[in-house]
Tab-separated table of C-alpha atoms and ligand atoms in Angstrom:
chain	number	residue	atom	x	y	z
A	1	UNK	CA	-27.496	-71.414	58.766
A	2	UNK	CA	-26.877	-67.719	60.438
A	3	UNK	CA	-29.337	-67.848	63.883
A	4	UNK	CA	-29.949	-64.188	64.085
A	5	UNK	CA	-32.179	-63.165	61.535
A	6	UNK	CA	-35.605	-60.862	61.503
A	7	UNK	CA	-37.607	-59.433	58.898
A	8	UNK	CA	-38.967	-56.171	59.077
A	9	UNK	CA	-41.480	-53.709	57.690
A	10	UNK	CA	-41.532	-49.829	57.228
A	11	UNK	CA	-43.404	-47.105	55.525
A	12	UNK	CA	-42.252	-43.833	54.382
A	13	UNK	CA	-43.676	-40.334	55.541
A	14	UNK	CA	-44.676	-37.272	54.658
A	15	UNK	CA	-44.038	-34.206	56.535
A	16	UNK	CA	-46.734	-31.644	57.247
A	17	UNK	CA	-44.470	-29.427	59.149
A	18	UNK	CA	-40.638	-30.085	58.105
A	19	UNK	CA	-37.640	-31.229	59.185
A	20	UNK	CA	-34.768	-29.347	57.311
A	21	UNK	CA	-31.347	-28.705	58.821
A	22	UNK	CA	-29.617	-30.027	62.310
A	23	UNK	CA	-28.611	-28.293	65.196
A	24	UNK	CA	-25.858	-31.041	65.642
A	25	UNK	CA	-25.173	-32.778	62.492
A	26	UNK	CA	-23.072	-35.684	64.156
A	27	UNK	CA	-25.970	-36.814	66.417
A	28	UNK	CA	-28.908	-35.628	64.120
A	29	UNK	CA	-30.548	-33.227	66.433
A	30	UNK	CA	-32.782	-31.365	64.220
A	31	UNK	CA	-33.295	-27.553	64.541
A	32	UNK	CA	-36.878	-27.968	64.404
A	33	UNK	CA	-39.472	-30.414	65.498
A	34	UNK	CA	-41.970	-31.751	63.064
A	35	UNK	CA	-45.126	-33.287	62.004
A	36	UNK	CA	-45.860	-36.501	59.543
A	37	UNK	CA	-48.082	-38.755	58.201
A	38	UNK	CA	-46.832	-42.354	57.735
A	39	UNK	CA	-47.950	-43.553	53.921
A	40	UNK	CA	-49.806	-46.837	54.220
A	41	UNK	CA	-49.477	-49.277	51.367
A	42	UNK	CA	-45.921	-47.806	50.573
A	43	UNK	CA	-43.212	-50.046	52.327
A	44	UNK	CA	-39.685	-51.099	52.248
A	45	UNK	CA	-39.189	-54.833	53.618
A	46	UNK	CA	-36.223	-55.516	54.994
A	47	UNK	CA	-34.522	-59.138	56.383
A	48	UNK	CA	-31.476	-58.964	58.361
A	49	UNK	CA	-29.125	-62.241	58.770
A	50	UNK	CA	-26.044	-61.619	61.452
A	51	UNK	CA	-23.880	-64.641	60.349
A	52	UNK	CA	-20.618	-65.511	61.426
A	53	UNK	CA	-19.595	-66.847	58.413
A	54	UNK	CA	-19.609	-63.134	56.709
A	55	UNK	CA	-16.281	-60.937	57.068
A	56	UNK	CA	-18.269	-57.963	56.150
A	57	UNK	CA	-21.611	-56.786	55.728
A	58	UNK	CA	-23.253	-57.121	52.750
A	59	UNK	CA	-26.480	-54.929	51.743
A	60	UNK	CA	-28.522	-55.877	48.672
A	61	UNK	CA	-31.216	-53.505	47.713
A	62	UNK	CA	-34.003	-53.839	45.169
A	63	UNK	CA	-31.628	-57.497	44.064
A	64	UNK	CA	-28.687	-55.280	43.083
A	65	UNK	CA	-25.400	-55.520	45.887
A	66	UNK	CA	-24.564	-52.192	46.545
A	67	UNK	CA	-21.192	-50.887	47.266
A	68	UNK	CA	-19.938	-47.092	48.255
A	69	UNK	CA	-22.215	-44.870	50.487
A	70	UNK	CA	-25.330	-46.983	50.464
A	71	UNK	CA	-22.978	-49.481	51.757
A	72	UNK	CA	-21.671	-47.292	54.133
A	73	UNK	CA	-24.387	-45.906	55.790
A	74	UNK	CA	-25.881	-49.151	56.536
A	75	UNK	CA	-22.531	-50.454	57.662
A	76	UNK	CA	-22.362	-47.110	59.960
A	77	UNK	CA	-26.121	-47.907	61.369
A	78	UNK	CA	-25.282	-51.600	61.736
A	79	UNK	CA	-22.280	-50.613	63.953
A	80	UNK	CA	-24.765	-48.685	66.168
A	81	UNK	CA	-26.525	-51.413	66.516
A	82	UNK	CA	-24.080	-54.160	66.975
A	83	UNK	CA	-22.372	-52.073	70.218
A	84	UNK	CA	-25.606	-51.856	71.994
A	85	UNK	CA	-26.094	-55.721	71.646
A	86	UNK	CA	-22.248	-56.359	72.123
A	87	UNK	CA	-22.059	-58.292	69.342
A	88	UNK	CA	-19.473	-58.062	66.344
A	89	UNK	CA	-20.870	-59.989	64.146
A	90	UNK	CA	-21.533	-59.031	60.137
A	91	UNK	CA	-24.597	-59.027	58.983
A	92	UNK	CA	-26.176	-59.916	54.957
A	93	UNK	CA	-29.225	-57.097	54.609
A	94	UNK	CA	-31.682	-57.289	52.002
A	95	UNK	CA	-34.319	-54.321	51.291
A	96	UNK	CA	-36.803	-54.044	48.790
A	97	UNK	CA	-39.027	-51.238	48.175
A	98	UNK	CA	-42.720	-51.581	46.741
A	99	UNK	CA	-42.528	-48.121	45.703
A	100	UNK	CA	-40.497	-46.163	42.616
A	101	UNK	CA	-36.778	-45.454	43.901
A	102	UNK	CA	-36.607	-41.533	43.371
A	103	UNK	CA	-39.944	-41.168	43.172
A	104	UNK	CA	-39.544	-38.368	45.515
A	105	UNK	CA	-40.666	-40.273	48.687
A	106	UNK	CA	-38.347	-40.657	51.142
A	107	UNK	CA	-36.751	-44.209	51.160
A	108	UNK	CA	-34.405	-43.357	53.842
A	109	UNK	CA	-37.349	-42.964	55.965
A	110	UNK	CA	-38.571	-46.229	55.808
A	111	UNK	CA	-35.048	-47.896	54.707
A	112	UNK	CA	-33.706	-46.703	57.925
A	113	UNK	CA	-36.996	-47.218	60.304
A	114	UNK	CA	-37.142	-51.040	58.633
A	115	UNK	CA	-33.146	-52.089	59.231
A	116	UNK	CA	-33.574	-50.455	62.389
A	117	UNK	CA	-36.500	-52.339	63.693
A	118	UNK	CA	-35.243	-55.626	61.969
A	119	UNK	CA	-31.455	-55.423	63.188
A	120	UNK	CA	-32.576	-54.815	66.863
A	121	UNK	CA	-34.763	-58.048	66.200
A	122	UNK	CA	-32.227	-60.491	65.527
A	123	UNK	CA	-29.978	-59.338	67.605
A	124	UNK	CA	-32.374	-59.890	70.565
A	125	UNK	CA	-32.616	-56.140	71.812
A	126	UNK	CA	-35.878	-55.230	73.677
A	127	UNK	CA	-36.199	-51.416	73.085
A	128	UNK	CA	-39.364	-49.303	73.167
A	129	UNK	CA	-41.029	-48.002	70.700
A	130	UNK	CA	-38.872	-44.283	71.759
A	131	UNK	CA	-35.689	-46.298	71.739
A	132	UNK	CA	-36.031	-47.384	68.016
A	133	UNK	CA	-37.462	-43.812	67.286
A	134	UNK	CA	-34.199	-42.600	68.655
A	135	UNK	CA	-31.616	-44.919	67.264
A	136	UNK	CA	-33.283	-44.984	63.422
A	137	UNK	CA	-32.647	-40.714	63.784
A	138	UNK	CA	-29.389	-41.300	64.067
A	139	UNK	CA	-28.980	-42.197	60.398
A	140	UNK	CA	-31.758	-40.649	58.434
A	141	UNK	CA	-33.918	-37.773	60.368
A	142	UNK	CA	-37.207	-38.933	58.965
A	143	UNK	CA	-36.438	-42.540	60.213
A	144	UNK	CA	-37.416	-41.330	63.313
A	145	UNK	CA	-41.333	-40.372	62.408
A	146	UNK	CA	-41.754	-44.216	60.531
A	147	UNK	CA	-41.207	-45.863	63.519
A	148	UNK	CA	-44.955	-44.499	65.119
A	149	UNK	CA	-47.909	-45.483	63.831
A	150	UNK	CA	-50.074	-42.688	61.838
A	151	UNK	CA	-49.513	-39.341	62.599
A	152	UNK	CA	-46.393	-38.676	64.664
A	153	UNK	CA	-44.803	-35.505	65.860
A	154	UNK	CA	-40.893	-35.460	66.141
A	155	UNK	CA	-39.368	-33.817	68.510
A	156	UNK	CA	-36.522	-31.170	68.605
A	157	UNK	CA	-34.329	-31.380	71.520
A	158	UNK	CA	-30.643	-30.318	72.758
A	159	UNK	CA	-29.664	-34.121	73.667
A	160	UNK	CA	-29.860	-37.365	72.124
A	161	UNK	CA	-32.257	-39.353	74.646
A	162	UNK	CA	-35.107	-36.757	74.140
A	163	UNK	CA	-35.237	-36.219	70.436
A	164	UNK	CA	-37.439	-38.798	69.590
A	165	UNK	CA	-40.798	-39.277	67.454
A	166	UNK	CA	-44.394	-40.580	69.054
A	167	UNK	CA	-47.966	-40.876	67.624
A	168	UNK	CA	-49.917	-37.557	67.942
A	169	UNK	CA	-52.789	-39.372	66.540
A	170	UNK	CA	-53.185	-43.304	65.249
A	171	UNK	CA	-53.841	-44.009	61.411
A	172	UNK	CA	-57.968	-44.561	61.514
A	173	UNK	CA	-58.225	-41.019	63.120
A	174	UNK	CA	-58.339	-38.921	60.263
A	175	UNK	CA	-58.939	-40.702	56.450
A	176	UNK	CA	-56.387	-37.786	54.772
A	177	UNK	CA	-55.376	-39.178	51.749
A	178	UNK	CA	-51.795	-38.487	50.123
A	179	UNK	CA	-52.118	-38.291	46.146
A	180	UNK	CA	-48.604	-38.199	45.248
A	181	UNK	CA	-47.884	-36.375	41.534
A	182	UNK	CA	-44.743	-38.215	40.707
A	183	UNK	CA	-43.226	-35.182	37.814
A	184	UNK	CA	-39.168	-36.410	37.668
A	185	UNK	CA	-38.355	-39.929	39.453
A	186	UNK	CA	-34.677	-39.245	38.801
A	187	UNK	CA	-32.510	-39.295	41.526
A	188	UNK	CA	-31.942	-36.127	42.748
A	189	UNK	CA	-28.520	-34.206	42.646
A	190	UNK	CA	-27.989	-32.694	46.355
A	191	UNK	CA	-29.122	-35.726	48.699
A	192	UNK	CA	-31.139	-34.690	52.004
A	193	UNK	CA	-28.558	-35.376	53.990
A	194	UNK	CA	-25.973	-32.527	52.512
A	195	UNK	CA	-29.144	-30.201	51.728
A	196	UNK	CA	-29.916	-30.845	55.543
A	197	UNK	CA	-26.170	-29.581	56.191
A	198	UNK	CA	-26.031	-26.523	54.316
A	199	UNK	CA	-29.629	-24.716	55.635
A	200	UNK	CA	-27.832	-23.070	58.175
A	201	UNK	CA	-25.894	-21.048	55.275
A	202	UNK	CA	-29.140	-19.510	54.344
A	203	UNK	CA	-30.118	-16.125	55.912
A	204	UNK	CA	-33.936	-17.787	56.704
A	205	UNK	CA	-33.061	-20.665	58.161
A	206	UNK	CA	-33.329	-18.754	61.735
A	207	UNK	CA	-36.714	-17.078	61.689
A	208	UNK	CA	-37.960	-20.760	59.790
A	209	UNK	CA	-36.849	-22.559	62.839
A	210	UNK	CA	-37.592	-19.858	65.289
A	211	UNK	CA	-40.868	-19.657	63.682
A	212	UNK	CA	-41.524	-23.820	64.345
A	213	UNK	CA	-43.284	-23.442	67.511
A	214	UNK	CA	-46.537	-21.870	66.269
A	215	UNK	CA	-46.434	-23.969	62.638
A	216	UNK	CA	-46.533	-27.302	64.912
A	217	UNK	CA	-48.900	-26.074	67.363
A	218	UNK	CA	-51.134	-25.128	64.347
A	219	UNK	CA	-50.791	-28.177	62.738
A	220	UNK	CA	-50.965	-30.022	65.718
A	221	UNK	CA	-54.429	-29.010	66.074
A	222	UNK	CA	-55.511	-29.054	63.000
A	223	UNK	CA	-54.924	-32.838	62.971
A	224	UNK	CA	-55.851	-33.722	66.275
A	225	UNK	CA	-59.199	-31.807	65.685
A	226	UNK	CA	-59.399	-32.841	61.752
A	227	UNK	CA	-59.870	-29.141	60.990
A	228	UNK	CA	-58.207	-29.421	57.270
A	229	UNK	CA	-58.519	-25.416	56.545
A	230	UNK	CA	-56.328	-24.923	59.141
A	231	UNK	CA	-54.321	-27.857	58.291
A	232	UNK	CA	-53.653	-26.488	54.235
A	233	UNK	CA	-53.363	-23.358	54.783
A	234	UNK	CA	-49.940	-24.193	57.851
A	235	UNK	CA	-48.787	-27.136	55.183
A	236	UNK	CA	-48.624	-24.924	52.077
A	237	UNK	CA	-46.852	-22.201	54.671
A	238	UNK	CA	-44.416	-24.498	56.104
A	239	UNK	CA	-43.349	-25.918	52.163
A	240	UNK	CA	-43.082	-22.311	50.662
A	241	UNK	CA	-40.244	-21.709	53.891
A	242	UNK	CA	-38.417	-24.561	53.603
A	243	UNK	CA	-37.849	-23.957	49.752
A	244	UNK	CA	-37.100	-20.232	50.522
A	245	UNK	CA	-34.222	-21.635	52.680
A	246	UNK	CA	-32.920	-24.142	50.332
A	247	UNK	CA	-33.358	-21.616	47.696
A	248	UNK	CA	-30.810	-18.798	49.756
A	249	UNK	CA	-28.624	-21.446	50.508
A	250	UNK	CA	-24.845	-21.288	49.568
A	251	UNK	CA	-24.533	-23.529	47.538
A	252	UNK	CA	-28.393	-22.541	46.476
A	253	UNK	CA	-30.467	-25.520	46.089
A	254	UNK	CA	-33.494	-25.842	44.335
A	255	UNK	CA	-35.486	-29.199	43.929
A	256	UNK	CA	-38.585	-27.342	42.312
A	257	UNK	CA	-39.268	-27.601	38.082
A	258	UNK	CA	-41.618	-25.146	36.612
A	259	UNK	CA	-44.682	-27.874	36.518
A	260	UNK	CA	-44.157	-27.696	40.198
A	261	UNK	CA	-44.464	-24.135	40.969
A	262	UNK	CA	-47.202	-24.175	38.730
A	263	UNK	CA	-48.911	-26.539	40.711
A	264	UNK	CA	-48.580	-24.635	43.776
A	265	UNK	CA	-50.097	-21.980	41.976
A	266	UNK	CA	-53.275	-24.410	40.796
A	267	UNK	CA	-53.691	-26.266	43.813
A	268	UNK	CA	-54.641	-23.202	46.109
A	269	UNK	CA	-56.796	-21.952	43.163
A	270	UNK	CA	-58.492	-25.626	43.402
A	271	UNK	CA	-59.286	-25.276	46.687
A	272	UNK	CA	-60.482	-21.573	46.627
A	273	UNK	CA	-63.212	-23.168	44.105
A	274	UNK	CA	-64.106	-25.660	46.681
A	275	UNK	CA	-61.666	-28.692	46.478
A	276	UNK	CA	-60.215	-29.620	49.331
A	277	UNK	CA	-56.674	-30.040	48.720
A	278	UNK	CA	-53.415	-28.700	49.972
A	279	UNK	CA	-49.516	-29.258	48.731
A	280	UNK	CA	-46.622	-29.916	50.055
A	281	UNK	CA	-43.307	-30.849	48.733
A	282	UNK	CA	-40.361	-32.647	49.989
A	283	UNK	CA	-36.651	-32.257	48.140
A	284	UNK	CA	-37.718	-32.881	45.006
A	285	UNK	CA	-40.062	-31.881	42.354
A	286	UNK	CA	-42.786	-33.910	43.128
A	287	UNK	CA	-46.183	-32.659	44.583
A	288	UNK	CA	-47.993	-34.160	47.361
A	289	UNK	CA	-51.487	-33.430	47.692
A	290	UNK	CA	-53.193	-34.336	50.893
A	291	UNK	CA	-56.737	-33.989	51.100
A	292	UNK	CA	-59.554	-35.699	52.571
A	293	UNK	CA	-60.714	-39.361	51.077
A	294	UNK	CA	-63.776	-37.967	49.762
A	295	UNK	CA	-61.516	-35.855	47.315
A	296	UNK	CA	-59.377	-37.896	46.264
A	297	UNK	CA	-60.752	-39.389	43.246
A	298	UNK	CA	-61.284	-35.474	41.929
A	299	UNK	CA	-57.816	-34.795	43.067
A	300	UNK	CA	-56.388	-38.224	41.139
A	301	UNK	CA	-58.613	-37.357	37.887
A	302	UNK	CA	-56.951	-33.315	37.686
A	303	UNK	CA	-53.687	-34.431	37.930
A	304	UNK	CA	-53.354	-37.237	35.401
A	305	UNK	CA	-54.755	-34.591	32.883
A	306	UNK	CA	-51.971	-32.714	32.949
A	307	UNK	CA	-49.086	-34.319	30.642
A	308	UNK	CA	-45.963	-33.355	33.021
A	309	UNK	CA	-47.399	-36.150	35.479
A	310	UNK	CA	-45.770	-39.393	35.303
A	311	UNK	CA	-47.300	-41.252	37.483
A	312	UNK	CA	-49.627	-40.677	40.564
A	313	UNK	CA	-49.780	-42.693	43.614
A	314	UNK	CA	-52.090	-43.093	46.229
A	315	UNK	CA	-51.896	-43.626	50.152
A	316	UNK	CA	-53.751	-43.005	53.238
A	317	UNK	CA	-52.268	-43.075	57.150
A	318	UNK	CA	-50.021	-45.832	58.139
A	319	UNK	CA	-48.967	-48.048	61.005
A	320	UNK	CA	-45.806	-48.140	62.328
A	321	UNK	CA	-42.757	-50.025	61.871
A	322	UNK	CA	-42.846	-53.912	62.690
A	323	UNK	CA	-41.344	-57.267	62.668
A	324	UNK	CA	-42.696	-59.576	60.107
A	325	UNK	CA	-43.844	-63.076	62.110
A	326	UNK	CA	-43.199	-66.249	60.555
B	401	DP6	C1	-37.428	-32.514	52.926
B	401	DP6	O1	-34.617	-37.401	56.754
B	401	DP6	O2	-34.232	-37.569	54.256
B	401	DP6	O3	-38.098	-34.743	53.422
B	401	DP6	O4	-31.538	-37.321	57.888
B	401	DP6	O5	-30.144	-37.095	55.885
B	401	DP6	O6	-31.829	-38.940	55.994
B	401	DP6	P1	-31.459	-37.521	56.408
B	401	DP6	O7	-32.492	-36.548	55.742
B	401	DP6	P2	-34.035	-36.805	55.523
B	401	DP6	O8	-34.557	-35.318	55.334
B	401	DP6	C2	-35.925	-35.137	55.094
B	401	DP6	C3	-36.155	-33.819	54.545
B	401	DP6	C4	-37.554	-33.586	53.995
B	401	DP6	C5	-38.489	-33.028	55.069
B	401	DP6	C6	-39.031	-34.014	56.072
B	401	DP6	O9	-39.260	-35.189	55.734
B	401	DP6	O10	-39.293	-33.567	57.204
């Protein structure tokens, strides 16, 4: 029987004001700060077993053994780990998702908050809530915000020990309600992490991220003050200049269909009529709408009219990452 084992539990995000692009790759300092909402009810579990048994690691996500790059960057994260606790043993990782793979919700976000908060478990590490924050952005950017509870601000920095992520507000604050439009759940073709590398070969990647200081403080507000005019009009803002960057990027990247961009052409209209409801849209082609509770339903019922949905899902603010007791 291995005797350093913890389970863990993580939810994705979803960015108000994005993170897109590094101002050092190796460490993951992002060029911008940014703004999320953690998605309760969506979660990746993860149970870590250091064993000394094991002459590698081993990483088994949704029951299938993976091999390659997902292998990799686990290994890679494990190792970060495993030198803080001075420990060399290999570790058996299992992960499971209660959400579509590629449904255009960041796994890595949860994947990485979850084996972060789970490895540093078993292998007896006491870190704060700002240590994990830090060590999860190491390997996936986003990480960083699930480790908070609700909504968290991330922040950009020029060293490692002060680019972390902390609760701006906690979950019961503000009842906004994600109603995810799932359009394509197939994996997409340029990954985060190289689209994150090439926005500094776009021409707009400068004034975007020069720019972040007044799209956070807006947003900022607008959730600490639940003022959700101010909050649509800065998320639709901040979505349109991230996909202009990945757009003018070289190679150009763009993770948009046309039921997308007609969406952002119908949501606005929506809310001109009186819906409140705002878009925004990570690297892929899906659209999330956030809007209050009260609009949800409404919000739910338009979208499954239209045929290029798939599927829709549903979630409201989450906690933060944690072990799993017992
Ligand atoms: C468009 O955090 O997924 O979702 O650091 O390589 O794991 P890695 O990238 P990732 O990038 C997220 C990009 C985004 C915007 C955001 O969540 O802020």
């Amino acid at each position: 029987m291995p005797t350093w084992c913890a389970t863990a539990i993580a939810s994705p995000n979803i960015a108000f004001i994005k993170y897109w692009g590094n101002r050092d790759d190796a460490l993951r300092l992002p060029a911008n700060g940014s703004i999320s909402m953690n998605l309760a009810g969506l979660e990746t579990v993860t149970s870590i077993a250091f064993d000394p048994q094991l002459g590698n690691d081993e990483f088994v996500f949704d029951g299938v053994l993976q091999s390659g790059p997902a292998l990799a960057r686990v290994t890679t994260h494990l190792d970060r780990l495993r030198s803080k606790a001075g420990s060399i043993l290999k570790a058996r990782v299992e992960s499971r998702n209660n959400f579509p793979l590629g449904a255009g919700i960041a796994s890595s976000a949860s994947g990485f908050a979850a084996l972060t908060v789970a490895g540093a478990a078993a292998l007896g590490l006491t870190l704060s809530e700002r240590e994990l924050s830090i060590l999860a952005r190491r390997e996936s950017g986003s990480a960083s915000r699930s480790i908070p509870a609700g909504y968290v601000e991330w922040y950009a920095a020029e060293a490692d020990p002060d680019s972390y992520a902390e609760s701006i507000a906690p979950p019961d604050h503000w009842a906004l309600t994600d109603v995810i439009a799932i359009i394509d759940s197939r994996p997409k073709k340029t990954g985060s992490a190289e689209g994150n590398r090439l926005a500094r070969t776009s021409p707009r990647q400068a004034a975007r991220v020069a720019d972040a200081p007044r799209r956070l403080a807006i947003c900022r507000r607008a959730v600490r003050e639940k003022d959700f005019t101010a909050l649509a009009e800065i998320l639709e803002e901040d979505t349109r200049l991230m996909h202009e960057v990945m757009r003018t990027s070289t190679p150009a990247l763009n993770y948009l269909v046309p039921a997308t961009e007609k969406f952002m052409r119908w949501i606005p209209a929506w809310r001109a009529q009186g819906l409140p409801v705002a878009f925004t849209i990570d690297a892929g082609p899906n659209i999330h709408c956030l809007c209050p509770m009260e609009s949800a339903a409404e919000v739910e019922r338009r979208l499954r009219e239209i045929p290029a949905v798939e599927r829709v899902l549903v979630a409201q603010p989450g906690g933060g990452a944690r072990v799993e007791l017992g």
